[in-house]
Amino acid sequence: MLTFKEIVLVKLAAEFMNDLDTRKIIKYSIYKIWSEVIKKVISSLCIPFTLKKDIFAMVKHILTKVHNWMVDHNRIFTKKQEDSIKFCFKVDGEVDRVKTADLLIHSEELDVQRRFVLACQYWTSWDVLAFFKNLQESAREQILHKYSTANEDLNLYEKNAVQCGLKTTKKEVSLNLGVGAINIIIGIAFLFRLTFWMI
């Protein structure tokens, strides 16, 4: 079980990682520069000196976890979107992947297709279907078209869904989500999750 001190350190370090300006400095600067910036900010806090060193160590730890999350979600987000992601953390400093994904899926800042890809990786097939049904008709049609036809611009997750025979014709896709469309959505959700967690 974590001590109160460790929980507080994680909270403070998480604040640094979710501060967009700080994260940009970390992302786009060399270690020597960003570590000095972080240390300067930490030194201005009214806390004991020993805690200041611990906070910096925790920032480095959480930075590693955020980097791993970004690698696992490579090519899903644009650079601008990556820079603005707010992360949820567990009490031990790990990125809470499910809560972070839920925040992003419900975010209006991401386009519908990126939110759909995340939903396919983290949610059950039925939750993905409910999400899909709540989209505007034009967004549903775009998603069905993109993932039900051969498209050379698809990423690895998307290509696997198409290659596994999840093709459909316009006739199968009706406004009330016919069986073909439902099978595509459930199949895509399953394959996205399977491929995502295997990588």
mmCIF file with all atom_site columns, C-alpha atoms in Angstrom:
data_model
loop_
_atom_site.group_PDB
_atom_site.id
_atom_site.type_symbol
_atom_site.label_atom_id
_atom_site.label_alt_id
_atom_site.label_comp_id
_atom_site.label_asym_id
_atom_site.label_entity_id
_atom_site.label_seq_id
_atom_site.pdbx_PDB_ins_code
_atom_site.Cartn_x
_atom_site.Cartn_y
_atom_site.Cartn_z
_atom_site.occupancy
_atom_site.B_iso_or_equiv
_atom_site.pdbx_formal_charge
_atom_site.auth_seq_id
_atom_site.auth_comp_id
_atom_site.auth_asym_id
_atom_site.auth_atom_id
_atom_site.pdbx_PDB_model_num
ATOM 1   C CA . MET A 1 1   ? 0.000   0.000  0.000   1.00 0.00 ? 1   MET A CA 1
ATOM 2   C CA . LEU A 1 2   ? 1.276   3.455  -0.854  1.00 0.00 ? 2   LEU A CA 1
ATOM 3   C CA . THR A 1 3   ? 2.074   5.995  1.802   1.00 0.00 ? 3   THR A CA 1
ATOM 4   C CA . PHE A 1 4   ? 0.344   9.353  1.945   1.00 0.00 ? 4   PHE A CA 1
ATOM 5   C CA . LYS A 1 5   ? 3.631   10.968 0.855   1.00 0.00 ? 5   LYS A CA 1
ATOM 6   C CA . GLU A 1 6   ? 3.799   8.779  -2.274  1.00 0.00 ? 6   GLU A CA 1
ATOM 7   C CA . ILE A 1 7   ? 0.199   9.568  -3.184  1.00 0.00 ? 7   ILE A CA 1
ATOM 8   C CA . VAL A 1 8   ? 0.852   13.308 -2.813  1.00 0.00 ? 8   VAL A CA 1
ATOM 9   C CA . LEU A 1 9   ? 4.021   13.033 -4.921  1.00 0.00 ? 9   LEU A CA 1
ATOM 10  C CA . VAL A 1 10  ? 2.063   11.358 -7.712  1.00 0.00 ? 10  VAL A CA 1
ATOM 11  C CA . LYS A 1 11  ? -0.618  14.077 -7.556  1.00 0.00 ? 11  LYS A CA 1
ATOM 12  C CA . LEU A 1 12  ? 1.983   16.855 -7.773  1.00 0.00 ? 12  LEU A CA 1
ATOM 13  C CA . ALA A 1 13  ? 3.949   15.181 -10.568 1.00 0.00 ? 13  ALA A CA 1
ATOM 14  C CA . ALA A 1 14  ? 0.718   14.492 -12.474 1.00 0.00 ? 14  ALA A CA 1
ATOM 15  C CA . GLU A 1 15  ? -0.060  18.209 -12.345 1.00 0.00 ? 15  GLU A CA 1
ATOM 16  C CA . PHE A 1 16  ? 3.245   18.882 -14.117 1.00 0.00 ? 16  PHE A CA 1
ATOM 17  C CA . MET A 1 17  ? 2.429   16.338 -16.827 1.00 0.00 ? 17  MET A CA 1
ATOM 18  C CA . ASN A 1 18  ? -1.052  17.753 -17.380 1.00 0.00 ? 18  ASN A CA 1
ATOM 19  C CA . ASP A 1 19  ? 0.178   21.329 -17.582 1.00 0.00 ? 19  ASP A CA 1
ATOM 20  C CA . LEU A 1 20  ? 0.308   21.794 -21.344 1.00 0.00 ? 20  LEU A CA 1
ATOM 21  C CA . ASP A 1 21  ? 3.104   24.388 -21.304 1.00 0.00 ? 21  ASP A CA 1
ATOM 22  C CA . THR A 1 22  ? 5.289   22.233 -19.068 1.00 0.00 ? 22  THR A CA 1
ATOM 23  C CA . ARG A 1 23  ? 4.681   19.160 -21.204 1.00 0.00 ? 23  ARG A CA 1
ATOM 24  C CA . LYS A 1 24  ? 5.653   21.067 -24.367 1.00 0.00 ? 24  LYS A CA 1
ATOM 25  C CA . ILE A 1 25  ? 8.914   22.132 -22.722 1.00 0.00 ? 25  ILE A CA 1
ATOM 26  C CA . ILE A 1 26  ? 9.590   18.517 -21.764 1.00 0.00 ? 26  ILE A CA 1
ATOM 27  C CA . LYS A 1 27  ? 8.635   17.183 -25.188 1.00 0.00 ? 27  LYS A CA 1
ATOM 28  C CA . TYR A 1 28  ? 10.516  19.675 -27.326 1.00 0.00 ? 28  TYR A CA 1
ATOM 29  C CA . SER A 1 29  ? 13.611  20.358 -25.205 1.00 0.00 ? 29  SER A CA 1
ATOM 30  C CA . ILE A 1 30  ? 16.641  18.330 -24.294 1.00 0.00 ? 30  ILE A CA 1
ATOM 31  C CA . TYR A 1 31  ? 16.803  16.808 -20.816 1.00 0.00 ? 31  TYR A CA 1
ATOM 32  C CA . LYS A 1 32  ? 19.205  19.407 -19.441 1.00 0.00 ? 32  LYS A CA 1
ATOM 33  C CA . ILE A 1 33  ? 16.877  22.284 -20.351 1.00 0.00 ? 33  ILE A CA 1
ATOM 34  C CA . TRP A 1 34  ? 13.557  20.801 -19.256 1.00 0.00 ? 34  TRP A CA 1
ATOM 35  C CA . SER A 1 35  ? 14.990  19.361 -16.037 1.00 0.00 ? 35  SER A CA 1
ATOM 36  C CA . GLU A 1 36  ? 16.235  22.840 -15.079 1.00 0.00 ? 36  GLU A CA 1
ATOM 37  C CA . VAL A 1 37  ? 12.824  24.351 -15.838 1.00 0.00 ? 37  VAL A CA 1
ATOM 38  C CA . ILE A 1 38  ? 11.048  21.713 -13.732 1.00 0.00 ? 38  ILE A CA 1
ATOM 39  C CA . LYS A 1 39  ? 13.548  22.091 -10.879 1.00 0.00 ? 39  LYS A CA 1
ATOM 40  C CA . LYS A 1 40  ? 13.081  25.859 -10.933 1.00 0.00 ? 40  LYS A CA 1
ATOM 41  C CA . VAL A 1 41  ? 9.297   25.532 -10.711 1.00 0.00 ? 41  VAL A CA 1
ATOM 42  C CA . ILE A 1 42  ? 9.601   22.941 -7.933  1.00 0.00 ? 42  ILE A CA 1
ATOM 43  C CA . SER A 1 43  ? 12.018  25.150 -5.987  1.00 0.00 ? 43  SER A CA 1
ATOM 44  C CA . SER A 1 44  ? 9.424   27.930 -5.944  1.00 0.00 ? 44  SER A CA 1
ATOM 45  C CA . LEU A 1 45  ? 6.927   25.662 -4.156  1.00 0.00 ? 45  LEU A CA 1
ATOM 46  C CA . CYS A 1 46  ? 6.616   26.061 -0.397  1.00 0.00 ? 46  CYS A CA 1
ATOM 47  C CA . ILE A 1 47  ? 7.507   22.491 0.510   1.00 0.00 ? 47  ILE A CA 1
ATOM 48  C CA . PRO A 1 48  ? 10.445  20.820 2.289   1.00 0.00 ? 48  PRO A CA 1
ATOM 49  C CA . PHE A 1 49  ? 13.665  20.419 0.290   1.00 0.00 ? 49  PHE A CA 1
ATOM 50  C CA . THR A 1 50  ? 13.597  16.603 0.524   1.00 0.00 ? 50  THR A CA 1
ATOM 51  C CA . LEU A 1 51  ? 10.171  16.533 -1.092  1.00 0.00 ? 51  LEU A CA 1
ATOM 52  C CA . LYS A 1 52  ? 11.409  18.690 -3.959  1.00 0.00 ? 52  LYS A CA 1
ATOM 53  C CA . LYS A 1 53  ? 13.881  15.993 -5.012  1.00 0.00 ? 53  LYS A CA 1
ATOM 54  C CA . ASP A 1 54  ? 11.182  13.352 -4.677  1.00 0.00 ? 54  ASP A CA 1
ATOM 55  C CA . ILE A 1 55  ? 8.786   15.350 -6.860  1.00 0.00 ? 55  ILE A CA 1
ATOM 56  C CA . PHE A 1 56  ? 11.398  15.645 -9.605  1.00 0.00 ? 56  PHE A CA 1
ATOM 57  C CA . ALA A 1 57  ? 12.031  11.883 -9.448  1.00 0.00 ? 57  ALA A CA 1
ATOM 58  C CA . MET A 1 58  ? 8.288   11.240 -9.690  1.00 0.00 ? 58  MET A CA 1
ATOM 59  C CA . VAL A 1 59  ? 7.978   13.615 -12.674 1.00 0.00 ? 59  VAL A CA 1
ATOM 60  C CA . LYS A 1 60  ? 10.638  11.542 -14.467 1.00 0.00 ? 60  LYS A CA 1
ATOM 61  C CA . HIS A 1 61  ? 8.787   8.327  -13.546 1.00 0.00 ? 61  HIS A CA 1
ATOM 62  C CA . ILE A 1 62  ? 5.440   9.652  -14.796 1.00 0.00 ? 62  ILE A CA 1
ATOM 63  C CA . LEU A 1 63  ? 7.093   11.032 -17.931 1.00 0.00 ? 63  LEU A CA 1
ATOM 64  C CA . THR A 1 64  ? 8.196   7.485  -18.766 1.00 0.00 ? 64  THR A CA 1
ATOM 65  C CA . LYS A 1 65  ? 4.641   6.210  -18.297 1.00 0.00 ? 65  LYS A CA 1
ATOM 66  C CA . VAL A 1 66  ? 3.229   8.982  -20.508 1.00 0.00 ? 66  VAL A CA 1
ATOM 67  C CA . HIS A 1 67  ? 5.848   8.222  -23.171 1.00 0.00 ? 67  HIS A CA 1
ATOM 68  C CA . ASN A 1 68  ? 4.875   4.524  -23.123 1.00 0.00 ? 68  ASN A CA 1
ATOM 69  C CA . TRP A 1 69  ? 1.206   5.471  -23.510 1.00 0.00 ? 69  TRP A CA 1
ATOM 70  C CA . MET A 1 70  ? 2.056   7.719  -26.463 1.00 0.00 ? 70  MET A CA 1
ATOM 71  C CA . VAL A 1 71  ? 4.056   4.947  -28.141 1.00 0.00 ? 71  VAL A CA 1
ATOM 72  C CA . ASP A 1 72  ? 1.147   2.532  -27.681 1.00 0.00 ? 72  ASP A CA 1
ATOM 73  C CA . HIS A 1 73  ? -1.216  5.048  -29.308 1.00 0.00 ? 73  HIS A CA 1
ATOM 74  C CA . ASN A 1 74  ? 1.134   6.096  -32.109 1.00 0.00 ? 74  ASN A CA 1
ATOM 75  C CA . ARG A 1 75  ? -0.586  7.383  -35.264 1.00 0.00 ? 75  ARG A CA 1
ATOM 76  C CA . ILE A 1 76  ? -3.981  7.747  -33.616 1.00 0.00 ? 76  ILE A CA 1
ATOM 77  C CA . PHE A 1 77  ? -3.537  11.429 -32.783 1.00 0.00 ? 77  PHE A CA 1
ATOM 78  C CA . THR A 1 78  ? -2.073  14.404 -34.590 1.00 0.00 ? 78  THR A CA 1
ATOM 79  C CA . LYS A 1 79  ? 0.906   16.141 -32.949 1.00 0.00 ? 79  LYS A CA 1
ATOM 80  C CA . LYS A 1 80  ? -1.352  19.006 -31.888 1.00 0.00 ? 80  LYS A CA 1
ATOM 81  C CA . GLN A 1 81  ? -3.803  16.574 -30.291 1.00 0.00 ? 81  GLN A CA 1
ATOM 82  C CA . GLU A 1 82  ? -0.974  14.727 -28.512 1.00 0.00 ? 82  GLU A CA 1
ATOM 83  C CA . ASP A 1 83  ? 0.190   17.982 -26.966 1.00 0.00 ? 83  ASP A CA 1
ATOM 84  C CA . SER A 1 84  ? -3.250  18.705 -25.517 1.00 0.00 ? 84  SER A CA 1
ATOM 85  C CA . ILE A 1 85  ? -4.109  15.306 -24.007 1.00 0.00 ? 85  ILE A CA 1
ATOM 86  C CA . LYS A 1 86  ? -5.023  15.384 -20.324 1.00 0.00 ? 86  LYS A CA 1
ATOM 87  C CA . PHE A 1 87  ? -3.956  12.173 -18.609 1.00 0.00 ? 87  PHE A CA 1
ATOM 88  C CA . CYS A 1 88  ? -5.573  10.362 -15.716 1.00 0.00 ? 88  CYS A CA 1
ATOM 89  C CA . PHE A 1 89  ? -3.177  8.642  -13.338 1.00 0.00 ? 89  PHE A CA 1
ATOM 90  C CA . LYS A 1 90  ? -3.501  5.822  -10.852 1.00 0.00 ? 90  LYS A CA 1
ATOM 91  C CA . VAL A 1 91  ? -2.239  6.413  -7.309  1.00 0.00 ? 91  VAL A CA 1
ATOM 92  C CA . ASP A 1 92  ? 1.036   4.626  -8.141  1.00 0.00 ? 92  ASP A CA 1
ATOM 93  C CA . GLY A 1 93  ? 1.843   6.970  -11.045 1.00 0.00 ? 93  GLY A CA 1
ATOM 94  C CA . GLU A 1 94  ? 0.746   4.675  -13.864 1.00 0.00 ? 94  GLU A CA 1
ATOM 95  C CA . VAL A 1 95  ? -1.349  6.210  -16.626 1.00 0.00 ? 95  VAL A CA 1
ATOM 96  C CA . ASP A 1 96  ? -4.929  5.096  -16.066 1.00 0.00 ? 96  ASP A CA 1
ATOM 97  C CA . ARG A 1 97  ? -5.455  3.995  -19.642 1.00 0.00 ? 97  ARG A CA 1
ATOM 98  C CA . VAL A 1 98  ? -9.181  3.362  -19.402 1.00 0.00 ? 98  VAL A CA 1
ATOM 99  C CA . LYS A 1 99  ? -10.032 6.665  -17.704 1.00 0.00 ? 99  LYS A CA 1
ATOM 100 C CA . THR A 1 100 ? -7.753  8.571  -20.083 1.00 0.00 ? 100 THR A CA 1
ATOM 101 C CA . ALA A 1 101 ? -9.387  6.867  -23.072 1.00 0.00 ? 101 ALA A CA 1
ATOM 102 C CA . ASP A 1 102 ? -12.864 7.597  -21.698 1.00 0.00 ? 102 ASP A CA 1
ATOM 103 C CA . LEU A 1 103 ? -11.985 11.281 -21.340 1.00 0.00 ? 103 LEU A CA 1
ATOM 104 C CA . LEU A 1 104 ? -10.720 11.370 -24.919 1.00 0.00 ? 104 LEU A CA 1
ATOM 105 C CA . ILE A 1 105 ? -13.678 9.447  -26.341 1.00 0.00 ? 105 ILE A CA 1
ATOM 106 C CA . HIS A 1 106 ? -16.070 11.918 -24.731 1.00 0.00 ? 106 HIS A CA 1
ATOM 107 C CA . SER A 1 107 ? -13.963 14.909 -25.764 1.00 0.00 ? 107 SER A CA 1
ATOM 108 C CA . GLU A 1 108 ? -15.404 17.179 -28.407 1.00 0.00 ? 108 GLU A CA 1
ATOM 109 C CA . GLU A 1 109 ? -11.861 18.294 -29.279 1.00 0.00 ? 109 GLU A CA 1
ATOM 110 C CA . LEU A 1 110 ? -11.162 15.032 -31.122 1.00 0.00 ? 110 LEU A CA 1
ATOM 111 C CA . ASP A 1 111 ? -12.813 14.190 -34.402 1.00 0.00 ? 111 ASP A CA 1
ATOM 112 C CA . VAL A 1 112 ? -15.378 11.396 -34.407 1.00 0.00 ? 112 VAL A CA 1
ATOM 113 C CA . GLN A 1 113 ? -13.199 8.865  -36.220 1.00 0.00 ? 113 GLN A CA 1
ATOM 114 C CA . ARG A 1 114 ? -10.362 9.128  -33.667 1.00 0.00 ? 114 ARG A CA 1
ATOM 115 C CA . ARG A 1 115 ? -12.865 8.810  -30.853 1.00 0.00 ? 115 ARG A CA 1
ATOM 116 C CA . PHE A 1 116 ? -14.319 5.749  -32.594 1.00 0.00 ? 116 PHE A CA 1
ATOM 117 C CA . VAL A 1 117 ? -10.876 4.128  -32.924 1.00 0.00 ? 117 VAL A CA 1
ATOM 118 C CA . LEU A 1 118 ? -10.246 4.662  -29.194 1.00 0.00 ? 118 LEU A CA 1
ATOM 119 C CA . ALA A 1 119 ? -13.684 3.316  -28.309 1.00 0.00 ? 119 ALA A CA 1
ATOM 120 C CA . CYS A 1 120 ? -12.949 0.192  -30.351 1.00 0.00 ? 120 CYS A CA 1
ATOM 121 C CA . GLN A 1 121 ? -9.772  -0.384 -28.352 1.00 0.00 ? 121 GLN A CA 1
ATOM 122 C CA . TYR A 1 122 ? -11.122 0.226  -24.865 1.00 0.00 ? 122 TYR A CA 1
ATOM 123 C CA . TRP A 1 123 ? -14.871 -0.354 -24.810 1.00 0.00 ? 123 TRP A CA 1
ATOM 124 C CA . THR A 1 124 ? -17.002 -3.460 -25.192 1.00 0.00 ? 124 THR A CA 1
ATOM 125 C CA . SER A 1 125 ? -18.535 -4.096 -28.600 1.00 0.00 ? 125 SER A CA 1
ATOM 126 C CA . TRP A 1 126 ? -21.966 -3.141 -27.298 1.00 0.00 ? 126 TRP A CA 1
ATOM 127 C CA . ASP A 1 127 ? -20.674 0.141  -25.884 1.00 0.00 ? 127 ASP A CA 1
ATOM 128 C CA . VAL A 1 128 ? -19.014 0.872  -29.234 1.00 0.00 ? 128 VAL A CA 1
ATOM 129 C CA . LEU A 1 129 ? -22.301 0.124  -30.968 1.00 0.00 ? 129 LEU A CA 1
ATOM 130 C CA . ALA A 1 130 ? -24.183 2.477  -28.616 1.00 0.00 ? 130 ALA A CA 1
ATOM 131 C CA . PHE A 1 131 ? -21.559 5.175  -29.253 1.00 0.00 ? 131 PHE A CA 1
ATOM 132 C CA . PHE A 1 132 ? -21.896 4.605  -32.991 1.00 0.00 ? 132 PHE A CA 1
ATOM 133 C CA . LYS A 1 133 ? -25.697 4.813  -32.894 1.00 0.00 ? 133 LYS A CA 1
ATOM 134 C CA . ASN A 1 134 ? -25.516 8.182  -31.115 1.00 0.00 ? 134 ASN A CA 1
ATOM 135 C CA . LEU A 1 135 ? -23.365 9.722  -33.853 1.00 0.00 ? 135 LEU A CA 1
ATOM 136 C CA . GLN A 1 136 ? -24.817 11.935 -36.534 1.00 0.00 ? 136 GLN A CA 1
ATOM 137 C CA . GLU A 1 137 ? -25.809 10.102 -39.676 1.00 0.00 ? 137 GLU A CA 1
ATOM 138 C CA . SER A 1 138 ? -23.008 11.654 -41.750 1.00 0.00 ? 138 SER A CA 1
ATOM 139 C CA . ALA A 1 139 ? -20.385 10.552 -39.194 1.00 0.00 ? 139 ALA A CA 1
ATOM 140 C CA . ARG A 1 140 ? -21.780 7.001  -39.149 1.00 0.00 ? 140 ARG A CA 1
ATOM 141 C CA . GLU A 1 141 ? -21.668 6.855  -42.938 1.00 0.00 ? 141 GLU A CA 1
ATOM 142 C CA . GLN A 1 142 ? -18.051 8.100  -42.998 1.00 0.00 ? 142 GLN A CA 1
ATOM 143 C CA . ILE A 1 143 ? -16.984 5.461  -40.481 1.00 0.00 ? 143 ILE A CA 1
ATOM 144 C CA . LEU A 1 144 ? -18.831 2.668  -42.278 1.00 0.00 ? 144 LEU A CA 1
ATOM 145 C CA . HIS A 1 145 ? -17.365 3.740  -45.609 1.00 0.00 ? 145 HIS A CA 1
ATOM 146 C CA . LYS A 1 146 ? -13.827 4.045  -44.263 1.00 0.00 ? 146 LYS A CA 1
ATOM 147 C CA . TYR A 1 147 ? -13.782 0.687  -42.503 1.00 0.00 ? 147 TYR A CA 1
ATOM 148 C CA . SER A 1 148 ? -15.851 -1.338 -44.933 1.00 0.00 ? 148 SER A CA 1
ATOM 149 C CA . THR A 1 149 ? -13.909 -0.628 -48.129 1.00 0.00 ? 149 THR A CA 1
ATOM 150 C CA . ALA A 1 150 ? -10.304 -1.178 -49.098 1.00 0.00 ? 150 ALA A CA 1
ATOM 151 C CA . ASN A 1 151 ? -8.525  2.018  -48.165 1.00 0.00 ? 151 ASN A CA 1
ATOM 152 C CA . GLU A 1 152 ? -4.764  2.305  -48.592 1.00 0.00 ? 152 GLU A CA 1
ATOM 153 C CA . ASP A 1 153 ? -4.437  5.098  -46.017 1.00 0.00 ? 153 ASP A CA 1
ATOM 154 C CA . LEU A 1 154 ? -5.551  2.960  -43.068 1.00 0.00 ? 154 LEU A CA 1
ATOM 155 C CA . ASN A 1 155 ? -3.230  2.336  -40.144 1.00 0.00 ? 155 ASN A CA 1
ATOM 156 C CA . LEU A 1 156 ? -2.369  -1.136 -38.850 1.00 0.00 ? 156 LEU A CA 1
ATOM 157 C CA . TYR A 1 157 ? -5.475  -1.506 -36.689 1.00 0.00 ? 157 TYR A CA 1
ATOM 158 C CA . GLU A 1 158 ? -7.765  -0.357 -39.463 1.00 0.00 ? 158 GLU A CA 1
ATOM 159 C CA . LYS A 1 159 ? -6.131  -2.544 -42.149 1.00 0.00 ? 159 LYS A CA 1
ATOM 160 C CA . ASN A 1 160 ? -6.581  -5.653 -40.016 1.00 0.00 ? 160 ASN A CA 1
ATOM 161 C CA . ALA A 1 161 ? -10.295 -4.953 -39.721 1.00 0.00 ? 161 ALA A CA 1
ATOM 162 C CA . VAL A 1 162 ? -10.680 -4.609 -43.494 1.00 0.00 ? 162 VAL A CA 1
ATOM 163 C CA . GLN A 1 163 ? -8.472  -7.638 -44.297 1.00 0.00 ? 163 GLN A CA 1
ATOM 164 C CA . CYS A 1 164 ? -10.536 -9.909 -42.066 1.00 0.00 ? 164 CYS A CA 1
ATOM 165 C CA . GLY A 1 165 ? -13.455 -9.675 -44.420 1.00 0.00 ? 165 GLY A CA 1
ATOM 166 C CA . LEU A 1 166 ? -15.401 -6.946 -42.708 1.00 0.00 ? 166 LEU A CA 1
ATOM 167 C CA . LYS A 1 167 ? -16.493 -5.528 -46.046 1.00 0.00 ? 167 LYS A CA 1
ATOM 168 C CA . THR A 1 168 ? -19.996 -4.445 -46.788 1.00 0.00 ? 168 THR A CA 1
ATOM 169 C CA . THR A 1 169 ? -21.951 -2.976 -49.625 1.00 0.00 ? 169 THR A CA 1
ATOM 170 C CA . LYS A 1 170 ? -24.024 0.187  -49.596 1.00 0.00 ? 170 LYS A CA 1
ATOM 171 C CA . LYS A 1 171 ? -27.118 -2.028 -49.718 1.00 0.00 ? 171 LYS A CA 1
ATOM 172 C CA . GLU A 1 172 ? -26.254 -3.592 -46.327 1.00 0.00 ? 172 GLU A CA 1
ATOM 173 C CA . VAL A 1 173 ? -25.877 -0.235 -44.602 1.00 0.00 ? 173 VAL A CA 1
ATOM 174 C CA . SER A 1 174 ? -29.244 1.229  -43.790 1.00 0.00 ? 174 SER A CA 1
ATOM 175 C CA . LEU A 1 175 ? -30.167 4.256  -41.734 1.00 0.00 ? 175 LEU A CA 1
ATOM 176 C CA . ASN A 1 176 ? -31.528 2.055  -38.964 1.00 0.00 ? 176 ASN A CA 1
ATOM 177 C CA . LEU A 1 177 ? -28.240 0.128  -38.699 1.00 0.00 ? 177 LEU A CA 1
ATOM 178 C CA . GLY A 1 178 ? -28.986 -3.145 -40.413 1.00 0.00 ? 178 GLY A CA 1
ATOM 179 C CA . VAL A 1 179 ? -27.372 -6.429 -39.421 1.00 0.00 ? 179 VAL A CA 1
ATOM 180 C CA . GLY A 1 180 ? -24.456 -5.887 -41.801 1.00 0.00 ? 180 GLY A CA 1
ATOM 181 C CA . ALA A 1 181 ? -23.580 -2.537 -40.266 1.00 0.00 ? 181 ALA A CA 1
ATOM 182 C CA . ILE A 1 182 ? -23.905 -3.883 -36.728 1.00 0.00 ? 182 ILE A CA 1
ATOM 183 C CA . ASN A 1 183 ? -21.616 -6.809 -37.584 1.00 0.00 ? 183 ASN A CA 1
ATOM 184 C CA . ILE A 1 184 ? -19.056 -4.425 -39.051 1.00 0.00 ? 184 ILE A CA 1
ATOM 185 C CA . ILE A 1 185 ? -19.035 -2.236 -35.949 1.00 0.00 ? 185 ILE A CA 1
ATOM 186 C CA . ILE A 1 186 ? -18.785 -5.198 -33.563 1.00 0.00 ? 186 ILE A CA 1
ATOM 187 C CA . GLY A 1 187 ? -16.120 -6.851 -35.725 1.00 0.00 ? 187 GLY A CA 1
ATOM 188 C CA . ILE A 1 188 ? -14.051 -3.689 -36.003 1.00 0.00 ? 188 ILE A CA 1
ATOM 189 C CA . ALA A 1 189 ? -14.279 -3.113 -32.250 1.00 0.00 ? 189 ALA A CA 1
ATOM 190 C CA . PHE A 1 190 ? -13.091 -6.667 -31.554 1.00 0.00 ? 190 PHE A CA 1
ATOM 191 C CA . LEU A 1 191 ? -10.225 -6.539 -34.049 1.00 0.00 ? 191 LEU A CA 1
ATOM 192 C CA . PHE A 1 192 ? -9.046  -3.113 -32.908 1.00 0.00 ? 192 PHE A CA 1
ATOM 193 C CA . ARG A 1 193 ? -8.843  -4.343 -29.320 1.00 0.00 ? 193 ARG A CA 1
ATOM 194 C CA . LEU A 1 194 ? -7.172  -7.607 -30.296 1.00 0.00 ? 194 LEU A CA 1
ATOM 195 C CA . THR A 1 195 ? -4.544  -5.927 -32.475 1.00 0.00 ? 195 THR A CA 1
ATOM 196 C CA . PHE A 1 196 ? -3.981  -3.035 -30.070 1.00 0.00 ? 196 PHE A CA 1
ATOM 197 C CA . TRP A 1 197 ? -3.258  -5.220 -27.055 1.00 0.00 ? 197 TRP A CA 1
ATOM 198 C CA . MET A 1 198 ? -1.058  -7.639 -29.058 1.00 0.00 ? 198 MET A CA 1
ATOM 199 C CA . ILE A 1 199 ? 1.341   -4.861 -30.110 1.00 0.00 ? 199 ILE A CA 1
#
